[in-house]
PDB file of C-alpha atoms in Angstrom:
ATOM      1  CA  MET M   1     137.167  89.582 233.397  1.00  0.00           C
ATOM      2  CA  ASN M   2     138.527  91.479 236.305  1.00  0.00           C
ATOM      3  CA  PHE M   3     141.911  91.249 237.965  1.00  0.00           C
ATOM      4  CA  ARG M   4     142.850  92.414 241.379  1.00  0.00           C
ATOM      5  CA  SER M   5     145.955  94.509 241.484  1.00  0.00           C
ATOM      6  CA  LEU M   6     148.637  93.447 243.914  1.00  0.00           C
ATOM      7  CA  THR M   7     148.870  96.824 245.344  1.00  0.00           C
ATOM      8  CA  GLY M   8     145.657  97.277 247.120  1.00  0.00           C
ATOM      9  CA  GLY M   9     142.490  95.798 245.639  1.00  0.00           C
ATOM     10  CA  GLY M  10     142.096  98.019 242.520  1.00  0.00           C
ATOM     11  CA  VAL M  11     140.437  96.514 239.481  1.00  0.00           C
ATOM     12  CA  ILE M  12     142.210  96.131 236.183  1.00  0.00           C
ATOM     13  CA  HIS M  13     139.912  95.566 233.171  1.00  0.00           C
ATOM     14  CA  SER M  14     140.884  93.451 230.213  1.00  0.00           C
ATOM     15  CA  THR M  15     140.509  96.508 227.924  1.00  0.00           C
ATOM     16  CA  MET M  16     143.148  98.130 230.026  1.00  0.00           C
ATOM     17  CA  ILE M  17     145.534  95.219 229.636  1.00  0.00           C
ATOM     18  CA  LEU M  18     144.844  95.186 225.832  1.00  0.00           C
ATOM     19  CA  GLU M  19     145.544  98.850 225.614  1.00  0.00           C
ATOM     20  CA  TRP M  20     148.910  98.242 227.622  1.00  0.00           C
ATOM     21  CA  VAL M  21     150.062  95.398 225.463  1.00  0.00           C
ATOM     22  CA  CYS M  22     149.229  97.318 222.292  1.00  0.00           C
ATOM     23  CA  THR M  23     151.232 100.311 223.600  1.00  0.00           C
ATOM     24  CA  MET M  24     154.078  98.156 224.394  1.00  0.00           C
ATOM     25  CA  LYS M  25     154.168  96.664 221.086  1.00  0.00           C
ATOM     26  CA  LEU M  26     153.991 100.014 219.375  1.00  0.00           C
ATOM     27  CA  GLU M  27     156.779 101.393 221.380  1.00  0.00           C
ATOM     28  CA  ARG M  28     159.016  98.287 220.509  1.00  0.00           C
ATOM     29  CA  PHE M  29     158.109  98.835 216.777  1.00  0.00           C
ATOM     30  CA  LYS M  30     159.036 102.594 217.087  1.00  0.00           C
ATOM     31  CA  GLU M  31     162.247 101.624 218.800  1.00  0.00           C
ATOM     32  CA  LYS M  32     163.123  99.040 216.259  1.00  0.00           C
ATOM     33  CA  ASP M  33     162.148 101.553 213.327  1.00  0.00           C
ATOM     34  CA  ASN M  34     164.361 104.189 215.002  1.00  0.00           C
ATOM     35  CA  LYS M  35     167.358 101.864 215.116  1.00  0.00           C
ATOM     36  CA  ARG M  36     166.743 100.990 211.491  1.00  0.00           C
ATOM     37  CA  ARG M  37     166.671 104.684 210.600  1.00  0.00           C
ATOM     38  CA  PHE M  38     169.702 105.358 212.555  1.00  0.00           C
ATOM     39  CA  ILE M  39     171.569 102.574 210.796  1.00  0.00           C
ATOM     40  CA  VAL M  40     170.475 103.800 207.451  1.00  0.00           C
ATOM     41  CA  ILE M  41     171.493 107.343 208.115  1.00  0.00           C
ATOM     42  CA  PHE M  42     174.817 106.143 209.550  1.00  0.00           C
ATOM     43  CA  ILE M  43     175.638 104.184 206.370  1.00  0.00           C
ATOM     44  CA  VAL M  44     174.577 107.068 204.105  1.00  0.00           C
ATOM     45  CA  CYS M  45     176.904 109.326 206.164  1.00  0.00           C
ATOM     46  CA  CYS M  46     179.760 107.068 205.949  1.00  0.00           C
ATOM     47  CA  ILE M  47     179.403 106.717 202.030  1.00  0.00           C
ATOM     48  CA  LEU M  48     179.321 110.407 201.596  1.00  0.00           C
ATOM     49  CA  LEU M  49     182.379 110.853 203.936  1.00  0.00           C
ATOM     50  CA  LEU M  50     184.289 108.084 202.071  1.00  0.00           C
ATOM     51  CA  ALA M  51     183.324 109.834 198.661  1.00  0.00           C
ATOM     52  CA  GLY M  52     184.461 113.216 200.023  1.00  0.00           C
ATOM     53  CA  VAL M  53     187.826 111.736 201.232  1.00  0.00           C
ATOM     54  CA  LEU M  54     188.454 110.098 197.922  1.00  0.00           C
ATOM     55  CA  LEU M  55     187.632 113.169 196.019  1.00  0.00           C
ATOM     56  CA  TYR M  56     189.734 115.353 198.299  1.00  0.00           C
ATOM     57  CA  ASN M  57     192.666 113.016 198.025  1.00  0.00           C
ATOM     58  CA  SER M  58     192.472 112.970 194.142  1.00  0.00           C
ATOM     59  CA  PHE M  59     193.201 116.742 194.391  1.00  0.00           C
ATOM     60  CA  ALA M  60     194.791 117.238 197.687  1.00  0.00           C
ATOM     61  CA  VAL M  61     198.377 117.218 196.321  1.00  0.00           C
ATOM     62  CA  PHE M  62     197.596 119.370 193.281  1.00  0.00           C
ATOM     63  CA  THR M  63     198.125 123.176 193.131  1.00  0.00           C
ATOM     64  CA  GLU M  64     195.622 125.110 190.968  1.00  0.00           C
ATOM     65  CA  GLU M  65     196.481 127.523 188.230  1.00  0.00           C
ATOM     66  CA  LYS M  66     194.538 129.220 185.525  1.00  0.00           C
ATOM     67  CA  GLU M  67     195.902 129.822 182.167  1.00  0.00           C
ATOM     68  CA  PHE M  68     194.743 131.249 178.813  1.00  0.00           C
ATOM     69  CA  ASN M  69     196.546 130.010 175.650  1.00  0.00           C
ATOM     70  CA  VAL M  70     196.284 130.156 171.927  1.00  0.00           C
ATOM     71  CA  ILE M  71     195.162 126.652 170.951  1.00  0.00           C
ATOM     72  CA  ASN M  72     195.402 125.621 167.226  1.00  0.00           C
ATOM     73  CA  GLY M  73     195.418 129.221 166.268  1.00  0.00           C
ATOM     74  CA  GLN M  74     192.336 130.223 168.290  1.00  0.00           C
ATOM     75  CA  TYR M  75     192.302 131.833 171.650  1.00  0.00           C
ATOM     76  CA  GLN M  76     190.755 129.257 173.950  1.00  0.00           C
ATOM     77  CA  ASP M  77     190.319 128.643 177.722  1.00  0.00           C
ATOM     78  CA  PRO M  78     191.896 125.327 178.426  1.00  0.00           C
ATOM     79  CA  GLY M  79     190.201 125.328 181.906  1.00  0.00           C
ATOM     80  CA  ASP M  80     191.864 124.890 185.181  1.00  0.00           C
ATOM     81  CA  ILE M  81     195.172 123.185 185.465  1.00  0.00           C
ATOM     82  CA  TYR M  82     196.389 121.360 188.522  1.00  0.00           C
ATOM     83  CA  PHE M  83     200.039 120.430 189.430  1.00  0.00           C
ATOM     84  CA  ALA M  84     201.332 117.650 191.640  1.00  0.00           C
ATOM     85  CA  TYR M  85     205.132 117.634 192.211  1.00  0.00           C
ATOM     86  CA  TYR M  86     207.295 114.558 192.618  1.00  0.00           C
ATOM     87  CA  VAL M  87     210.706 115.238 194.338  1.00  0.00           C
ATOM     88  CA  ASP M  88     212.962 112.215 194.650  1.00  0.00           C
ATOM     89  CA  GLY M  89     209.786 110.077 193.922  1.00  0.00           C
ATOM     90  CA  GLN M  90     207.898 111.546 196.725  1.00  0.00           C
ATOM     91  CA  ILE M  91     204.690 113.661 196.003  1.00  0.00           C
ATOM     92  CA  THR M  92     204.249 116.996 197.318  1.00  0.00           C
ATOM     93  CA  ARG M  93     202.232 120.268 196.724  1.00  0.00           C
ATOM     94  CA  ASP M  94     205.378 122.337 196.743  1.00  0.00           C
ATOM     95  CA  LEU M  95     207.539 123.017 193.726  1.00  0.00           C
ATOM     96  CA  PRO M  96     211.256 122.508 194.784  1.00  0.00           C
ATOM     97  CA  LYS M  97     213.226 125.787 194.880  1.00  0.00           C
ATOM     98  CA  GLN M  98     215.667 126.788 192.118  1.00  0.00           C
ATOM     99  CA  ASN M  99     219.381 126.074 192.689  1.00  0.00           C
ATOM    100  CA  THR M 100     218.750 123.396 195.213  1.00  0.00           C
ATOM    101  CA  GLY M 101     220.185 120.622 193.078  1.00  0.00           C
ATOM    102  CA  TYR M 102     217.161 119.607 191.327  1.00  0.00           C
ATOM    103  CA  ILE M 103     216.368 119.478 187.560  1.00  0.00           C
ATOM    104  CA  PHE M 104     213.084 118.895 185.774  1.00  0.00           C
ATOM    105  CA  ASP M 105     212.552 115.111 184.641  1.00  0.00           C
ATOM    106  CA  GLU M 106     210.956 115.545 181.323  1.00  0.00           C
ATOM    107  CA  GLU M 107     210.609 111.732 180.611  1.00  0.00           C
ATOM    108  CA  SER M 108     208.651 111.004 183.803  1.00  0.00           C
ATOM    109  CA  SER M 109     206.388 114.178 183.808  1.00  0.00           C
ATOM    110  CA  ASN M 110     202.926 114.005 182.118  1.00  0.00           C
ATOM    111  CA  CYS M 111     199.645 115.893 181.744  1.00  0.00           C
ATOM    112  CA  THR M 112     196.152 114.851 180.845  1.00  0.00           C
ATOM    113  CA  ASN M 113     194.104 116.133 177.899  1.00  0.00           C
ATOM    114  CA  GLY M 114     196.910 115.979 175.571  1.00  0.00           C
ATOM    115  CA  VAL M 115     198.939 118.669 177.232  1.00  0.00           C
ATOM    116  CA  VAL M 116     202.682 118.113 176.990  1.00  0.00           C
ATOM    117  CA  PRO M 117     204.820 119.468 179.996  1.00  0.00           C
ATOM    118  CA  THR M 118     208.171 121.234 179.525  1.00  0.00           C
ATOM    119  CA  PHE M 119     210.049 123.223 181.935  1.00  0.00           C
ATOM    120  CA  ASP M 120     212.540 126.223 181.665  1.00  0.00           C
ATOM    121  CA  ASN M 121     215.373 125.540 184.210  1.00  0.00           C
ATOM    122  CA  SER M 122     216.796 129.030 183.779  1.00  0.00           C
ATOM    123  CA  THR M 123     213.629 130.867 184.907  1.00  0.00           C
ATOM    124  CA  TRP M 124     212.391 127.863 186.859  1.00  0.00           C
ATOM    125  CA  LYS M 125     208.778 127.944 185.251  1.00  0.00           C
ATOM    126  CA  PHE M 126     206.585 125.329 183.807  1.00  0.00           C
ATOM    127  CA  ILE M 127     205.670 125.690 180.166  1.00  0.00           C
ATOM    128  CA  ALA M 128     202.668 123.837 178.684  1.00  0.00           C
ATOM    129  CA  ASP M 129     202.525 122.802 175.063  1.00  0.00           C
ATOM    130  CA  TYR M 130     198.750 122.894 174.260  1.00  0.00           C
ATOM    131  CA  SER M 131     199.090 122.169 170.599  1.00  0.00           C
ATOM    132  CA  GLY M 132     197.547 118.764 171.262  1.00  0.00           C
ATOM    133  CA  TYR M 133     194.913 119.867 173.725  1.00  0.00           C
ATOM    134  CA  ASN M 134     191.658 117.902 173.741  1.00  0.00           C
ATOM    135  CA  ALA M 135     189.425 118.165 176.661  1.00  0.00           C
ATOM    136  CA  THR M 136     186.855 115.720 175.452  1.00  0.00           C
ATOM    137  CA  ASP M 137     186.418 113.939 178.756  1.00  0.00           C
ATOM    138  CA  TYR M 138     187.365 116.544 181.431  1.00  0.00           C
ATOM    139  CA  THR M 139     188.171 120.311 181.110  1.00  0.00           C
ATOM    140  CA  ARG M 140     190.310 120.027 184.280  1.00  0.00           C
ATOM    141  CA  THR M 141     193.907 119.222 183.356  1.00  0.00           C
ATOM    142  CA  LYS M 142     196.205 117.361 185.825  1.00  0.00           C
ATOM    143  CA  CYS M 143     199.996 117.592 185.429  1.00  0.00           C
ATOM    144  CA  ASN M 144     202.301 115.462 187.396  1.00  0.00           C
ATOM    145  CA  LEU M 145     205.804 117.189 187.422  1.00  0.00           C
ATOM    146  CA  TYR M 146     208.820 115.027 188.392  1.00  0.00           C
ATOM    147  CA  PHE M 147     212.113 116.489 189.616  1.00  0.00           C
ATOM    148  CA  LYS M 148     215.333 114.540 190.177  1.00  0.00           C
ATOM    149  CA  THR M 149     218.795 115.250 191.424  1.00  0.00           C
ATOM    150  CA  GLY M 150     220.782 117.244 188.697  1.00  0.00           C
ATOM    151  CA  THR M 151     224.105 117.397 190.434  1.00  0.00           C
ATOM    152  CA  LYS M 152     226.873 114.941 191.160  1.00  0.00           C
ATOM    153  CA  THR M 153     230.001 115.224 193.503  1.00  0.00           C
ATOM    154  CA  VAL M 154     233.356 115.278 191.859  1.00  0.00           C
ATOM    155  CA  ASN M 155     237.009 115.565 193.138  1.00  0.00           C
ATOM    156  CA  THR M 156     238.947 118.671 192.011  1.00  0.00           C
ATOM    157  CA  ALA M 157     241.936 120.755 193.169  1.00  0.00           C
ATOM    158  CA  LEU M 158     239.484 122.489 195.287  1.00  0.00           C
ATOM    159  CA  GLY M 159     238.343 119.277 196.922  1.00  0.00           C
ATOM    160  CA  GLU M 160     234.910 117.687 196.587  1.00  0.00           C
ATOM    161  CA  ILE M 161     232.450 119.972 194.676  1.00  0.00           C
ATOM    162  CA  ASP M 162     228.868 119.406 193.728  1.00  0.00           C
ATOM    163  CA  VAL M 163     228.252 120.287 189.928  1.00  0.00           C
ATOM    164  CA  TYR M 164     225.182 120.426 187.640  1.00  0.00           C
ATOM    165  CA  THR M 165     225.275 117.869 184.639  1.00  0.00           C
ATOM    166  CA  TYR M 166     222.819 119.741 182.463  1.00  0.00           C
ATOM    167  CA  THR M 167     223.877 122.657 179.999  1.00  0.00           C
ATOM    168  CA  PRO M 168     222.284 125.980 180.906  1.00  0.00           C
ATOM    169  CA  ASP M 169     220.861 128.359 178.341  1.00  0.00           C
ATOM    170  CA  PHE M 170     223.813 130.850 177.480  1.00  0.00           C
ATOM    171  CA  THR M 171     221.481 133.195 175.627  1.00  0.00           C
ATOM    172  CA  LYS M 172     220.137 134.355 179.045  1.00  0.00           C
ATOM    173  CA  SER M 173     222.242 136.356 181.568  1.00  0.00           C
ATOM    174  CA  ALA M 174     222.292 134.722 184.982  1.00  0.00           C
ATOM    175  CA  CYS M 175     222.243 136.703 188.184  1.00  0.00           C
ATOM    176  CA  ASP M 176     219.940 137.458 191.173  1.00  0.00           C
ATOM    177  CA  ASP M 177     218.812 140.695 189.744  1.00  0.00           C
ATOM    178  CA  GLU M 178     215.193 140.697 188.787  1.00  0.00           C
ATOM    179  CA  ALA M 179     216.252 142.284 185.424  1.00  0.00           C
ATOM    180  CA  CYS M 180     218.196 139.116 184.592  1.00  0.00           C
ATOM    181  CA  GLU M 181     216.719 136.457 182.360  1.00  0.00           C
ATOM    182  CA  SER M 182     217.998 133.577 184.334  1.00  0.00           C
ATOM    183  CA  HIS M 183     218.515 133.139 188.118  1.00  0.00           C
ATOM    184  CA  GLU M 184     220.631 130.002 187.903  1.00  0.00           C
ATOM    185  CA  LYS M 185     223.800 129.788 189.972  1.00  0.00           C
ATOM    186  CA  GLY M 186     226.222 127.022 190.657  1.00  0.00           C
ATOM    187  CA  ILE M 187     229.000 125.037 189.123  1.00  0.00           C
ATOM    188  CA  PHE M 188     228.274 123.332 185.902  1.00  0.00           C
ATOM    189  CA  GLU M 189     230.165 120.653 184.006  1.00  0.00           C
ATOM    190  CA  THR M 190     231.466 120.860 180.502  1.00  0.00           C
ATOM    191  CA  THR M 191     234.562 119.745 178.535  1.00  0.00           C
ATOM    192  CA  ASP M 192     237.557 121.664 176.981  1.00  0.00           C
ATOM    193  CA  GLU M 193     240.485 120.443 175.081  1.00  0.00           C
ATOM    194  CA  ASP M 194     242.293 119.007 178.105  1.00  0.00           C
ATOM    195  CA  GLY M 195     239.226 116.986 179.549  1.00  0.00           C
ATOM    196  CA  VAL M 196     236.332 117.663 181.860  1.00  0.00           C
ATOM    197  CA  SER M 197     235.977 121.316 183.011  1.00  0.00           C
ATOM    198  CA  TYR M 198     233.919 122.915 185.616  1.00  0.00           C
ATOM    199  CA  TYR M 199     232.880 126.564 185.511  1.00  0.00           C
ATOM    200  CA  TYR M 200     230.864 128.968 187.926  1.00  0.00           C
ATOM    201  CA  ARG M 201     227.670 130.610 186.570  1.00  0.00           C
ATOM    202  CA  GLY M 202     225.365 133.119 188.072  1.00  0.00           C
ATOM    203  CA  SER M 203     225.578 135.034 191.369  1.00  0.00           C
ATOM    204  CA  VAL M 204     227.619 132.401 193.261  1.00  0.00           C
ATOM    205  CA  GLU M 205     229.236 133.320 196.589  1.00  0.00           C
ATOM    206  CA  ASN M 206     231.508 130.372 197.127  1.00  0.00           C
ATOM    207  CA  ASN M 207     234.322 131.244 194.771  1.00  0.00           C
ATOM    208  CA  TYR M 208     236.205 134.039 196.553  1.00  0.00           C
ATOM    209  CA  VAL M 209     240.003 133.700 197.101  1.00  0.00           C
ATOM    210  CA  SER M 210     242.384 135.886 199.208  1.00  0.00           C
ATOM    211  CA  PHE M 211     245.937 135.617 197.876  1.00  0.00           C
ATOM    212  CA  ALA M 212     249.085 137.733 198.147  1.00  0.00           C
ATOM    213  CA  GLY M 213     247.146 140.578 199.728  1.00  0.00           C
ATOM    214  CA  PHE M 214     244.555 140.665 196.925  1.00  0.00           C
ATOM    215  CA  TYR M 215     241.088 139.274 196.247  1.00  0.00           C
ATOM    216  CA  TRP M 216     240.320 137.062 193.372  1.00  0.00           C
ATOM    217  CA  ARG M 217     237.229 134.981 192.033  1.00  0.00           C
ATOM    218  CA  ILE M 218     237.449 131.444 190.597  1.00  0.00           C
ATOM    219  CA  ILE M 219     235.600 131.327 187.403  1.00  0.00           C
ATOM    220  CA  ARG M 220     236.801 127.907 186.150  1.00  0.00           C
ATOM    221  CA  ILE M 221     238.554 124.609 186.842  1.00  0.00           C
ATOM    222  CA  ASN M 222     240.077 123.672 183.555  1.00  0.00           C
ATOM    223  CA  GLY M 223     240.281 120.256 182.145  1.00  0.00           C
ATOM    224  CA  ASN M 224     243.931 119.767 183.134  1.00  0.00           C
ATOM    225  CA  GLY M 225     243.045 120.611 186.818  1.00  0.00           C
ATOM    226  CA  SER M 226     244.587 124.193 186.804  1.00  0.00           C
ATOM    227  CA  ILE M 227     242.257 126.910 188.164  1.00  0.00           C
ATOM    228  CA  ARG M 228     241.370 130.236 186.171  1.00  0.00           C
ATOM    229  CA  MET M 229     240.622 133.221 188.415  1.00  0.00           C
ATOM    230  CA  ILE M 230     239.934 137.076 187.886  1.00  0.00           C
ATOM    231  CA  TYR M 231     241.025 139.847 189.952  1.00  0.00           C
ATOM    232  CA  ASP M 232     238.551 141.255 192.492  1.00  0.00           C
ATOM    233  CA  GLY M 233     240.154 144.136 194.340  1.00  0.00           C
ATOM    234  CA  THR M 234     242.024 144.793 197.444  1.00  0.00           C
ATOM    235  CA  SER M 235     239.147 144.412 200.083  1.00  0.00           C
ATOM    236  CA  PRO M 236     236.622 141.724 200.681  1.00  0.00           C
ATOM    237  CA  HIS M 237     233.189 141.941 198.867  1.00  0.00           C
ATOM    238  CA  ALA M 238     230.371 143.609 200.768  1.00  0.00           C
ATOM    239  CA  ASN M 239     228.697 140.290 201.085  1.00  0.00           C
ATOM    240  CA  GLY M 240     231.576 139.131 203.490  1.00  0.00           C
TER     241      GLY M 240
END
């Protein structure tokens, strides 16, 4: 069977039409197959991307540290330890700086693998208790360390002041010098025979007084409201 072409009398054979039809069907099949392949690849990529995001987020707020400790009387490697910090309930990668009004919240803080978190406020360092360490599931240890406001505002003869409510370690000297065991500084609360008292500790710079031509430093507000000072010379300190 022959067909006249509409373009000028050429003859199109049935075999040519059959080849054309088969070619069109094959091209449609390839097009559908390519679409299916693209959809499958797209779904796989989405799954991998989602898994990567979830894995990243699980450790994104943790900072890594390597420690070696004596565990149960033997020197062992407890693996990597990761820290996440919570300041005022908000998670962050950054440990709050010392002497900024925060203290370690031991009740809320926790670690995996049986590690017990503690904290030295005087040196501002994390201390891990590995006595119960047991990495049966994961060698990687996660620690969530919580920090809360450790100061309160009180009215005194000097006006309103912010004071720390915890008791520092008096076995350690406190100053800014690297040789000092503690770098705490601020005003701390205690009691004396007259009531609640407040004392200055560390390298504080907000307790200078100029009086009667001399310079003094406040060291304590006594429980009865009086102020205790020490003599500090006839000229201002070098820090101004």
